[in-house]
Every structure is written in structure tokens, then in C-alpha cells.
mmCIF file of C-alpha atoms in Angstrom:
data_model
loop_
_atom_site.group_PDB
_atom_site.id
_atom_site.type_symbol
_atom_site.label_atom_id
_atom_site.label_comp_id
_atom_site.label_asym_id
_atom_site.label_seq_id
_atom_site.Cartn_x
_atom_site.Cartn_y
_atom_site.Cartn_z
ATOM 1 C CA MET Q 1014 19.933 71.176 -5.621
ATOM 2 C CA ASP Q 1015 19.517 74.942 -6.098
ATOM 3 C CA VAL Q 1016 16.606 75.633 -3.746
ATOM 4 C CA LEU Q 1017 15.856 79.116 -5.094
ATOM 5 C CA ALA Q 1018 15.858 77.903 -8.705
ATOM 6 C CA ASP Q 1019 13.662 74.938 -7.788
ATOM 7 C CA ILE Q 1020 11.010 77.142 -6.171
ATOM 8 C CA MET Q 1021 11.107 79.683 -8.996
ATOM 9 C CA ALA Q 1022 10.628 76.944 -11.591
ATOM 10 C CA ALA Q 1023 7.888 75.196 -9.612
ATOM 11 C CA THR Q 1024 5.816 78.377 -9.405
ATOM 12 C CA ARG Q 1025 6.458 79.545 -12.983
ATOM 13 C CA PHE Q 1026 7.730 82.866 -11.701
ATOM 14 C CA THR Q 1027 8.093 85.407 -14.495
ATOM 15 C CA GLY Q 1028 8.674 89.117 -14.943
ATOM 16 C CA VAL Q 1029 6.252 91.437 -16.717
ATOM 17 C CA LEU Q 1030 7.258 94.853 -18.065
ATOM 18 C CA LEU Q 1031 4.710 97.641 -17.592
ATOM 19 C CA ASN Q 1032 4.694 101.161 -18.989
ATOM 20 C CA GLN Q 1033 7.671 103.434 -18.409
ATOM 21 C CA LEU Q 1034 7.518 106.836 -16.742
ATOM 22 C CA ARG Q 1035 9.361 109.761 -18.305
ATOM 23 C CA SER Q 1036 9.468 113.359 -17.150
ATOM 24 C CA GLY Q 1037 11.454 116.515 -17.704
ATOM 25 C CA ARG Q 1038 9.603 118.381 -14.932
ATOM 26 C CA PRO Q 1039 10.871 118.725 -11.357
ATOM 27 C CA ASP Q 1040 7.381 118.660 -9.804
ATOM 28 C CA TRP Q 1041 6.069 115.381 -11.202
ATOM 29 C CA GLY Q 1042 4.658 112.639 -8.999
ATOM 30 C CA CYS Q 1043 3.025 109.271 -9.612
ATOM 31 C CA GLY Q 1044 0.983 107.356 -7.030
ATOM 32 C CA ILE Q 1045 0.811 103.577 -7.459
ATOM 33 C CA ALA Q 1046 -1.949 101.582 -5.770
ATOM 34 C CA PRO Q 1047 -1.296 98.283 -3.934
ATOM 35 C CA LEU Q 1048 -0.438 95.343 -6.199
ATOM 36 C CA PRO Q 1049 -1.432 91.693 -5.622
ATOM 37 C CA THR Q 1050 2.166 90.730 -6.340
ATOM 38 C CA ALA Q 1051 5.642 92.298 -6.337
ATOM 39 C CA GLY Q 1052 6.468 95.417 -8.294
ATOM 40 C CA PHE Q 1053 9.829 96.807 -9.331
ATOM 41 C CA HIS Q 1054 11.317 100.025 -10.680
ATOM 42 C CA LEU Q 1055 14.580 100.452 -12.526
ATOM 43 C CA VAL Q 1056 15.965 103.974 -12.885
ATOM 44 C CA ALA Q 1057 17.268 104.242 -16.447
ATOM 45 C CA GLU Q 1058 17.946 107.999 -16.457
ATOM 46 C CA GLY Q 1059 17.892 110.894 -14.010
ATOM 47 C CA VAL Q 1060 17.123 111.177 -10.307
ATOM 48 C CA CYS Q 1061 13.801 110.582 -8.553
ATOM 49 C CA TRP Q 1062 12.376 109.682 -5.155
ATOM 50 C CA LEU Q 1063 10.504 106.662 -3.824
ATOM 51 C CA ARG Q 1064 7.981 107.280 -1.064
ATOM 52 C CA VAL Q 1065 6.496 104.336 0.823
ATOM 53 C CA PRO Q 1066 4.145 104.901 3.786
ATOM 54 C CA GLY Q 1067 6.001 104.627 7.082
ATOM 55 C CA ARG Q 1068 9.444 105.026 5.510
ATOM 56 C CA ALA Q 1069 11.659 108.015 4.798
ATOM 57 C CA PRO Q 1070 11.776 109.138 1.127
ATOM 58 C CA LEU Q 1071 14.458 107.232 -0.776
ATOM 59 C CA ARG Q 1072 16.578 108.988 -3.406
ATOM 60 C CA LEU Q 1073 17.088 106.918 -6.544
ATOM 61 C CA VAL Q 1074 19.785 107.501 -9.158
ATOM 62 C CA PRO Q 1075 20.591 105.901 -12.534
ATOM 63 C CA GLY Q 1076 21.213 102.166 -12.221
ATOM 64 C CA ASP Q 1077 19.234 101.826 -8.983
ATOM 65 C CA LEU Q 1078 16.783 98.944 -8.698
ATOM 66 C CA VAL Q 1079 13.918 98.828 -6.208
ATOM 67 C CA LEU Q 1080 11.750 95.785 -5.490
ATOM 68 C CA LEU Q 1081 8.473 96.051 -3.582
ATOM 69 C CA PRO Q 1082 7.968 92.348 -2.786
ATOM 70 C CA HIS Q 1083 4.649 92.783 -0.975
ATOM 71 C CA GLY Q 1084 3.059 95.139 -3.472
ATOM 72 C CA ASP Q 1085 2.905 98.096 -1.054
ATOM 73 C CA PRO Q 1086 1.327 101.318 -2.307
ATOM 74 C CA HIS Q 1087 4.029 103.827 -3.127
ATOM 75 C CA GLU Q 1088 4.881 106.998 -4.992
ATOM 76 C CA LEU Q 1089 7.580 107.959 -7.470
ATOM 77 C CA THR Q 1090 8.263 111.695 -7.518
ATOM 78 C CA GLY Q 1091 10.637 114.307 -8.852
ATOM 79 C CA SER Q 1092 11.320 115.693 -5.369
ATOM 80 C CA PRO Q 1093 10.649 114.583 -1.776
ATOM 81 C CA GLU Q 1094 7.779 117.108 -1.486
ATOM 82 C CA ALA Q 1095 6.139 116.756 -4.920
ATOM 83 C CA VAL Q 1096 2.426 115.971 -5.022
ATOM 84 C CA ALA Q 1097 1.698 112.530 -6.495
ATOM 85 C CA VAL Q 1098 -1.138 111.948 -8.961
ATOM 86 C CA ALA Q 1099 -2.708 108.488 -9.195
ATOM 87 C CA TYR Q 1100 -1.164 106.522 -12.052
ATOM 88 C CA PRO Q 1101 -4.479 105.884 -13.903
ATOM 89 C CA ASP Q 1102 -5.048 109.641 -14.038
ATOM 90 C CA LEU Q 1103 -1.519 110.243 -15.348
ATOM 91 C CA GLU Q 1104 -1.961 107.563 -17.989
ATOM 92 C CA ALA Q 1105 -5.301 109.064 -19.066
ATOM 93 C CA ALA Q 1106 -3.747 112.527 -19.391
ATOM 94 C CA HIS Q 1107 -0.562 111.243 -21.098
ATOM 95 C CA PRO Q 1108 -1.512 108.101 -23.072
ATOM 96 C CA PRO Q 1109 1.486 105.816 -23.648
ATOM 97 C CA GLY Q 1110 2.656 105.536 -27.210
ATOM 98 C CA ARG Q 1111 3.742 102.435 -29.047
ATOM 99 C CA GLU Q 1112 6.865 102.196 -26.906
ATOM 100 C CA GLY Q 1113 4.814 102.122 -23.693
ATOM 101 C CA VAL Q 1114 6.116 105.430 -22.288
ATOM 102 C CA VAL Q 1115 3.907 107.680 -20.157
ATOM 103 C CA ASP Q 1116 5.627 110.959 -20.999
ATOM 104 C CA LEU Q 1117 4.797 113.729 -18.535
ATOM 105 C CA GLY Q 1118 6.560 116.378 -20.605
ATOM 106 C CA GLY Q 1119 8.882 119.165 -19.472
ATOM 107 C CA ASP Q 1120 12.179 120.455 -20.828
ATOM 108 C CA GLY Q 1121 14.325 119.961 -17.709
ATOM 109 C CA PRO Q 1122 16.658 117.085 -16.839
ATOM 110 C CA VAL Q 1123 15.019 113.850 -17.969
ATOM 111 C CA VAL Q 1124 13.992 111.093 -15.579
ATOM 112 C CA ARG Q 1125 13.063 107.691 -17.030
ATOM 113 C CA VAL Q 1126 11.888 104.813 -14.886
ATOM 114 C CA VAL Q 1127 11.239 101.296 -16.208
ATOM 115 C CA CYS Q 1128 8.374 99.706 -14.246
ATOM 116 C CA GLY Q 1129 7.326 96.097 -13.935
ATOM 117 C CA LYS Q 1130 5.838 93.360 -11.793
ATOM 118 C CA PHE Q 1131 6.215 89.620 -11.257
ATOM 119 C CA ALA Q 1132 3.600 86.948 -11.942
ATOM 120 C CA TYR Q 1133 3.456 83.353 -10.734
ATOM 121 C CA GLU Q 1134 1.153 80.334 -10.673
ATOM 122 C CA GLY Q 1135 -0.235 77.714 -8.372
ATOM 123 C CA VAL Q 1136 0.661 79.289 -5.035
ATOM 124 C CA THR Q 1137 -1.746 79.498 -2.123
ATOM 125 C CA GLY Q 1138 -1.154 82.850 -0.410
ATOM 126 C CA ARG Q 1139 2.054 84.807 -0.863
ATOM 127 C CA HIS Q 1140 4.824 83.500 -3.083
ATOM 128 C CA PRO Q 1141 7.472 81.773 -0.913
ATOM 129 C CA VAL Q 1142 10.274 83.991 -2.229
ATOM 130 C CA LEU Q 1143 8.350 87.264 -2.013
ATOM 131 C CA ALA Q 1144 7.051 86.432 1.470
ATOM 132 C CA ALA Q 1145 10.645 86.071 2.691
ATOM 133 C CA LEU Q 1146 11.709 89.532 1.477
ATOM 134 C CA PRO Q 1147 11.237 92.855 3.303
ATOM 135 C CA ARG Q 1148 8.781 95.517 2.135
ATOM 136 C CA VAL Q 1149 11.440 97.357 0.135
ATOM 137 C CA VAL Q 1150 14.636 95.978 -1.389
ATOM 138 C CA HIS Q 1151 16.874 98.773 -2.678
ATOM 139 C CA LEU Q 1152 19.923 97.801 -4.700
ATOM 140 C CA PRO Q 1153 21.985 100.920 -5.477
ATOM 141 C CA GLY Q 1154 23.527 100.893 -8.921
ATOM 142 C CA MET Q 1155 26.926 101.998 -7.648
ATOM 143 C CA SER Q 1156 27.225 99.150 -5.154
ATOM 144 C CA ALA Q 1157 25.381 96.286 -6.847
ATOM 145 C CA ASP Q 1158 27.325 93.341 -8.229
ATOM 146 C CA PRO Q 1159 28.625 93.631 -11.824
ATOM 147 C CA GLU Q 1160 26.309 90.929 -13.210
ATOM 148 C CA LEU Q 1161 23.209 92.666 -11.836
ATOM 149 C CA GLN Q 1162 24.339 96.023 -13.172
ATOM 150 C CA ALA Q 1163 24.958 94.500 -16.601
ATOM 151 C CA THR Q 1164 21.361 93.254 -16.659
ATOM 152 C CA VAL Q 1165 20.052 96.623 -15.446
ATOM 153 C CA ARG Q 1166 21.957 98.444 -18.183
ATOM 154 C CA LEU Q 1167 20.770 96.043 -20.863
ATOM 155 C CA ILE Q 1168 17.111 96.384 -19.849
ATOM 156 C CA ALA Q 1169 17.483 100.164 -19.757
ATOM 157 C CA ALA Q 1170 19.002 100.121 -23.243
ATOM 158 C CA GLU Q 1171 16.511 97.690 -24.801
ATOM 159 C CA THR Q 1172 13.515 99.655 -23.520
ATOM 160 C CA THR Q 1173 14.641 102.689 -25.545
ATOM 161 C CA ARG Q 1174 15.244 100.872 -28.816
ATOM 162 C CA ARG Q 1175 12.998 100.018 -31.723
ATOM 163 C CA ARG Q 1176 15.120 97.081 -32.834
ATOM 164 C CA PRO Q 1177 13.264 93.819 -33.550
ATOM 165 C CA GLY Q 1178 12.695 91.784 -30.419
ATOM 166 C CA ALA Q 1179 13.718 94.552 -28.001
ATOM 167 C CA GLN Q 1180 10.560 94.280 -25.882
ATOM 168 C CA ALA Q 1181 10.728 90.478 -25.778
ATOM 169 C CA LEU Q 1182 14.398 90.545 -24.791
ATOM 170 C CA ALA Q 1183 13.833 93.127 -22.048
ATOM 171 C CA THR Q 1184 10.912 91.101 -20.674
ATOM 172 C CA ARG Q 1185 12.955 87.886 -20.576
ATOM 173 C CA LEU Q 1186 15.721 89.732 -18.780
ATOM 174 C CA THR Q 1187 13.365 90.627 -15.915
ATOM 175 C CA ASP Q 1188 13.409 86.949 -14.861
ATOM 176 C CA VAL Q 1189 17.197 87.131 -14.642
ATOM 177 C CA LEU Q 1190 16.944 90.494 -12.898
ATOM 178 C CA PHE Q 1191 14.847 89.098 -10.043
ATOM 179 C CA VAL Q 1192 17.147 86.179 -9.291
ATOM 180 C CA GLN Q 1193 20.213 88.427 -9.408
ATOM 181 C CA ALA Q 1194 18.488 90.956 -7.133
ATOM 182 C CA VAL Q 1195 17.593 88.322 -4.535
ATOM 183 C CA ARG Q 1196 21.108 86.917 -4.677
ATOM 184 C CA ALA Q 1197 22.633 90.391 -4.264
ATOM 185 C CA TRP Q 1198 20.306 91.085 -1.328
ATOM 186 C CA LEU Q 1199 21.323 87.834 0.361
ATOM 187 C CA GLU Q 1200 25.021 88.426 -0.249
ATOM 188 C CA ARG Q 1201 24.749 91.878 1.314
ATOM 189 C CA GLY Q 1202 23.468 90.217 4.484
ATOM 190 C CA ALA Q 1203 19.766 90.827 3.775
ATOM 191 C CA ASP Q 1204 20.300 94.574 4.345
ATOM 192 C CA GLY Q 1205 20.817 93.915 8.034
ATOM 193 C CA GLU Q 1206 17.033 93.863 8.541
ATOM 194 C CA PRO Q 1207 15.926 91.561 11.346
ATOM 195 C CA GLY Q 1208 12.738 90.386 9.588
ATOM 196 C CA GLU Q 1209 11.114 87.012 10.121
ATOM 197 C CA PRO Q 1210 12.994 83.704 9.904
ATOM 198 C CA SER Q 1211 12.706 82.216 6.423
ATOM 199 C CA TRP Q 1212 14.118 79.467 4.239
ATOM 200 C CA LEU Q 1213 15.537 82.160 1.931
ATOM 201 C CA THR Q 1214 17.839 83.776 4.475
ATOM 202 C CA ALA Q 1215 18.610 80.310 5.876
ATOM 203 C CA LEU Q 1216 20.294 79.476 2.553
ATOM 204 C CA ARG Q 1217 23.247 81.576 3.742
ATOM 205 C CA ASP Q 1218 23.912 79.090 6.551
ATOM 206 C CA PRO Q 1219 26.138 76.291 5.151
ATOM 207 C CA ARG Q 1220 24.578 73.468 7.149
ATOM 208 C CA ILE Q 1221 20.933 74.506 7.167
ATOM 209 C CA GLY Q 1222 21.220 75.531 3.522
ATOM 210 C CA THR Q 1223 22.579 72.074 2.728
ATOM 211 C CA SER Q 1224 19.701 70.389 4.566
ATOM 212 C CA LEU Q 1225 17.213 72.410 2.511
ATOM 213 C CA SER Q 1226 18.990 71.358 -0.679
ATOM 214 C CA LEU Q 1227 18.825 67.706 0.365
ATOM 215 C CA MET Q 1228 15.080 67.883 0.940
ATOM 216 C CA HIS Q 1229 14.495 69.593 -2.412
ATOM 217 C CA GLU Q 1230 16.677 67.037 -4.184
ATOM 218 C CA GLU Q 1231 14.868 64.018 -2.693
ATOM 219 C CA PRO Q 1232 11.509 65.141 -1.262
ATOM 220 C CA GLN Q 1233 10.137 61.592 -1.487
ATOM 221 C CA ARG Q 1234 12.827 60.184 0.780
ATOM 222 C CA ALA Q 1235 11.778 59.143 4.292
ATOM 223 C CA TRP Q 1236 13.757 61.922 5.931
ATOM 224 C CA THR Q 1237 13.969 62.131 9.704
ATOM 225 C CA VAL Q 1238 15.362 64.917 11.819
ATOM 226 C CA GLU Q 1239 18.156 62.562 12.872
ATOM 227 C CA GLY Q 1240 18.972 61.692 9.266
ATOM 228 C CA LEU Q 1241 19.113 65.315 8.171
ATOM 229 C CA ALA Q 1242 21.250 66.212 11.186
ATOM 230 C CA ARG Q 1243 23.723 63.422 10.373
ATOM 231 C CA ALA Q 1244 23.874 64.534 6.736
ATOM 232 C CA VAL Q 1245 25.073 68.000 7.787
ATOM 233 C CA ALA Q 1246 27.286 66.777 10.656
ATOM 234 C CA MET Q 1247 25.215 68.192 13.525
ATOM 235 C CA SER Q 1248 23.606 66.697 16.591
ATOM 236 C CA ARG Q 1249 19.855 66.191 16.368
ATOM 237 C CA ALA Q 1250 19.086 68.779 19.057
ATOM 238 C CA ALA Q 1251 21.424 71.434 17.652
ATOM 239 C CA PHE Q 1252 20.155 70.899 14.106
ATOM 240 C CA ALA Q 1253 16.474 71.052 15.073
ATOM 241 C CA ARG Q 1254 17.010 74.201 17.111
ATOM 242 C CA ARG Q 1255 19.063 75.989 14.450
ATOM 243 C CA PHE Q 1256 16.668 74.999 11.664
ATOM 244 C CA LYS Q 1257 13.681 76.375 13.581
ATOM 245 C CA ASP Q 1258 15.550 79.575 14.451
ATOM 246 C CA LEU Q 1259 16.595 80.247 10.848
ATOM 247 C CA VAL Q 1260 13.704 78.865 8.807
ATOM 248 C CA GLY Q 1261 10.839 79.521 11.199
ATOM 249 C CA SER Q 1262 9.422 75.988 11.090
ATOM 250 C CA THR Q 1263 10.578 72.509 11.996
ATOM 251 C CA PRO Q 1264 12.436 70.389 9.418
ATOM 252 C CA LEU Q 1265 9.546 67.962 8.994
ATOM 253 C CA ALA Q 1266 6.976 70.762 8.711
ATOM 254 C CA TYR Q 1267 9.078 72.317 5.947
ATOM 255 C CA LEU Q 1268 9.359 68.927 4.238
ATOM 256 C CA ALA Q 1269 5.588 68.405 4.413
ATOM 257 C CA GLU Q 1270 4.932 71.769 2.725
ATOM 258 C CA LEU Q 1271 7.593 71.048 0.092
ATOM 259 C CA ARG Q 1272 5.965 67.696 -0.761
ATOM 260 C CA VAL Q 1273 2.484 69.151 -1.046
ATOM 261 C CA ASP Q 1274 3.664 72.050 -3.205
ATOM 262 C CA LEU Q 1275 5.517 69.637 -5.484
ATOM 263 C CA ALA Q 1276 2.345 67.548 -5.714
ATOM 264 C CA ALA Q 1277 0.373 70.648 -6.698
ATOM 265 C CA ARG Q 1278 2.807 71.233 -9.535
ATOM 266 C CA LEU Q 1279 2.403 67.630 -10.718
ATOM 267 C CA LEU Q 1280 -1.388 67.899 -10.530
ATOM 268 C CA ARG Q 1281 -1.284 70.998 -12.742
ATOM 269 C CA ASP Q 1282 1.307 69.778 -15.218
ATOM 270 C CA THR Q 1283 0.662 66.034 -15.595
ATOM 271 C CA ASP Q 1284 -2.193 63.547 -15.965
ATOM 272 C CA SER Q 1285 -0.707 61.118 -13.430
ATOM 273 C CA PRO Q 1286 -3.242 59.517 -11.057
ATOM 274 C CA VAL Q 1287 -3.488 61.117 -7.627
ATOM 275 C CA GLY Q 1288 -2.241 57.928 -5.949
ATOM 276 C CA ASP Q 1289 0.890 57.876 -8.105
ATOM 277 C CA ILE Q 1290 1.577 61.514 -7.324
ATOM 278 C CA ALA Q 1291 1.109 60.873 -3.609
ATOM 279 C CA ARG Q 1292 3.697 58.080 -3.682
ATOM 280 C CA SER Q 1293 6.117 60.089 -5.823
ATOM 281 C CA VAL Q 1294 6.317 62.847 -3.184
ATOM 282 C CA GLY Q 1295 6.714 60.475 -0.241
ATOM 283 C CA TYR Q 1296 3.213 59.544 0.952
ATOM 284 C CA ALA Q 1297 2.450 55.868 1.473
ATOM 285 C CA SER Q 1298 -1.265 56.585 1.919
ATOM 286 C CA GLU Q 1299 -3.412 58.479 -0.564
ATOM 287 C CA PHE Q 1300 -5.756 59.386 2.314
ATOM 288 C CA ALA Q 1301 -2.920 60.975 4.322
ATOM 289 C CA PHE Q 1302 -1.768 62.827 1.219
ATOM 290 C CA SER Q 1303 -5.277 64.134 0.493
ATOM 291 C CA ARG Q 1304 -5.678 65.367 4.044
ATOM 292 C CA ALA Q 1305 -2.294 67.147 4.019
ATOM 293 C CA PHE Q 1306 -2.981 68.633 0.592
ATOM 294 C CA SER Q 1307 -6.381 69.977 1.654
ATOM 295 C CA ARG Q 1308 -4.879 71.634 4.723
ATOM 296 C CA ARG Q 1309 -2.319 73.437 2.569
ATOM 297 C CA HIS Q 1310 -4.387 74.350 -0.497
ATOM 298 C CA GLY Q 1311 -7.960 74.365 0.782
ATOM 299 C CA LEU Q 1312 -9.068 71.765 -1.779
ATOM 300 C CA PRO Q 1313 -8.601 68.010 -2.108
ATOM 301 C CA PRO Q 1314 -6.193 67.005 -4.894
ATOM 302 C CA GLY Q 1315 -8.878 66.042 -7.430
ATOM 303 C CA ARG Q 1316 -10.753 69.320 -7.145
ATOM 304 C CA TYR Q 1317 -7.495 71.264 -7.162
ATOM 305 C CA ARG Q 1318 -6.590 69.652 -10.489
ATOM 306 C CA ARG Q 1319 -9.943 70.662 -11.976
ATOM 307 C CA HIS Q 1320 -9.699 74.211 -10.666
ATOM 308 C CA ALA Q 1321 -5.957 74.863 -10.702
ATOM 309 C CA PRO Q 1322 -5.126 78.373 -9.413
ATOM 310 C CA ALA Q 1323 -4.748 81.033 -12.066
ATOM 311 C CA THR Q 1324 -1.651 83.140 -12.393
ATOM 312 C CA ALA Q 1325 -1.175 85.470 -9.439
ATOM 313 C CA GLY Q 1326 -0.569 89.163 -10.041
ATOM 314 C CA ALA Q 1327 -1.654 88.923 -13.662
#
């Protein structure tokens, strides 16, 4: 079982392209307010700077991709010292045309940045993938893997064309872009940032990653810590300790959250009775399931079904 793919599919995680920024002036600056979800910027042409409070300015060059998984406020500028103007004011002064480009003018070297965000459904609190990422994920174009760079180049190209379907194709590619970016970040060793323990970084560990895959493949199975430890050829004590160190929760706590989140997906997407859903995710008692579900989502299953969460970051 591909744990990352399973979670992405369960939460209907999708990319959304926003307006592009274009400038031929060296003194331009755009301030972007906090987002309720993750944002991203892809540098299609030129050189610019990313400024995030509490971090040194980051120089971005063509092919660079930046994710802001927690929606931090930030600024894109033509130089480290340029004054940033709030994006709504820039958009009002330079209305985007049919191609969705906020063109700030100027006859100097051109900078073009493709901007976007990610939306998802049915998640209480932060998205489990976004919550596991640091505040800024920078993937330099020169050092990113070839598959990611191919996607970056294709999005950059499609967002400049007027060919039929260009916008739809570029938007679909943002889904691919996110998965490739997370994979590249993991393969680089999560940028060496200490961060908090999470299931995402735990996927790099062969044994703990395998145990996560087993739980996602058969969440309804009556897993025990001993059974999971045997399945990955570890002692119970060593497995429990390593799982907690890497994931940040116990194996059975992770399993309980996985079951409830799967149940939420079934409540949204099917008409199956609550009791059937409870049994399908491993609960023998509908009462125990309802209590666990309410703790996780703040609503009992029946009310959750009637008032399913709307898309986050829309």
C-alpha cells in the first residue's frame, strides 16, 4: 500500500492555479497574506526573492519550486530590499487579463512566477501531509530530480500558451507536482530539518514504513503491537519505541486515527449504514466507533454525514 497516495486520495487533495506575476522592473514586490492551506510558487522566468518572516531572504531562479505548506504570509520581490505591496492592491492596479497574468510592467529582465494553492476535503484541522512538512520547502531547479523538473517545465510552458486545454492541463499537473515535490523532499533527507516526528518522514524507515503500509492496506484487521512488530521482524519493545520516535504517536493510536479518517471518507462518499461502516473499519461496537469518531471530528457520525466538511483552502 502506498501510504502517501492513500492519504492524498482519501482527502481529495488537488492543486489550484492562481494568477501569475510578471514584472520587468527591479523594484517590484508582492505581499501575500496568510492562506488557510498550502501555497506554492514556480519560477518560470527570471530571478526573484522570497521573504518569509523569521527567515533570511531566499533567492529563486528559473525552475525553482517553493511550497509554503502552512500558508505563512510571505513576499515575492525583485530584490532583497524591495518594498512589497499587498497582492489585492497590485491586482487592482494591474487587472489580470484573460491569461490570468498580473503584469507589473517594466522593460527590464522579465520575471514570471506561476502561483497556486492546494485544496482538500473532509479533514479536521491541518491536512496530514501539509502538517508533516516544514514552513518552507525549497526545491532548486538545478538539483531537483528529472521527473519533477519535467513537470515544472511543462507547467511553465502551458501557462504561456493559448492552445486548447492549456489551463486544464497545467492545473492537472499541479497534483503531480505536489507528490513529486514531497517525494523529492523526502529523498533529500527532509532538508536536514529536525522538525516534529511524523508518519511522512517515517516512510523513509524500511520497517516503520512497512508497518504503516500494512495498517493502510488492512485497517480493519485486529492489529496488535506484537503482530505489527512480528510483521516487520522487530521485537515488540524495539518496534513500539522506534514507531513512537519516528511517527510521534503509538502504533495503535495511529491505527485508531486511520480508521476514523477512513470512516469519514465512507460517510461522505457512500450511503452505507453507520453500523456497517463501523465494522468495515475494524470496530465491533457502533457505540465505540461513535465515541472515537466524535473525539476525532467533533461530531457523531450521523451528524458528520449531514454536515460533511467543505473543501479546505477553497
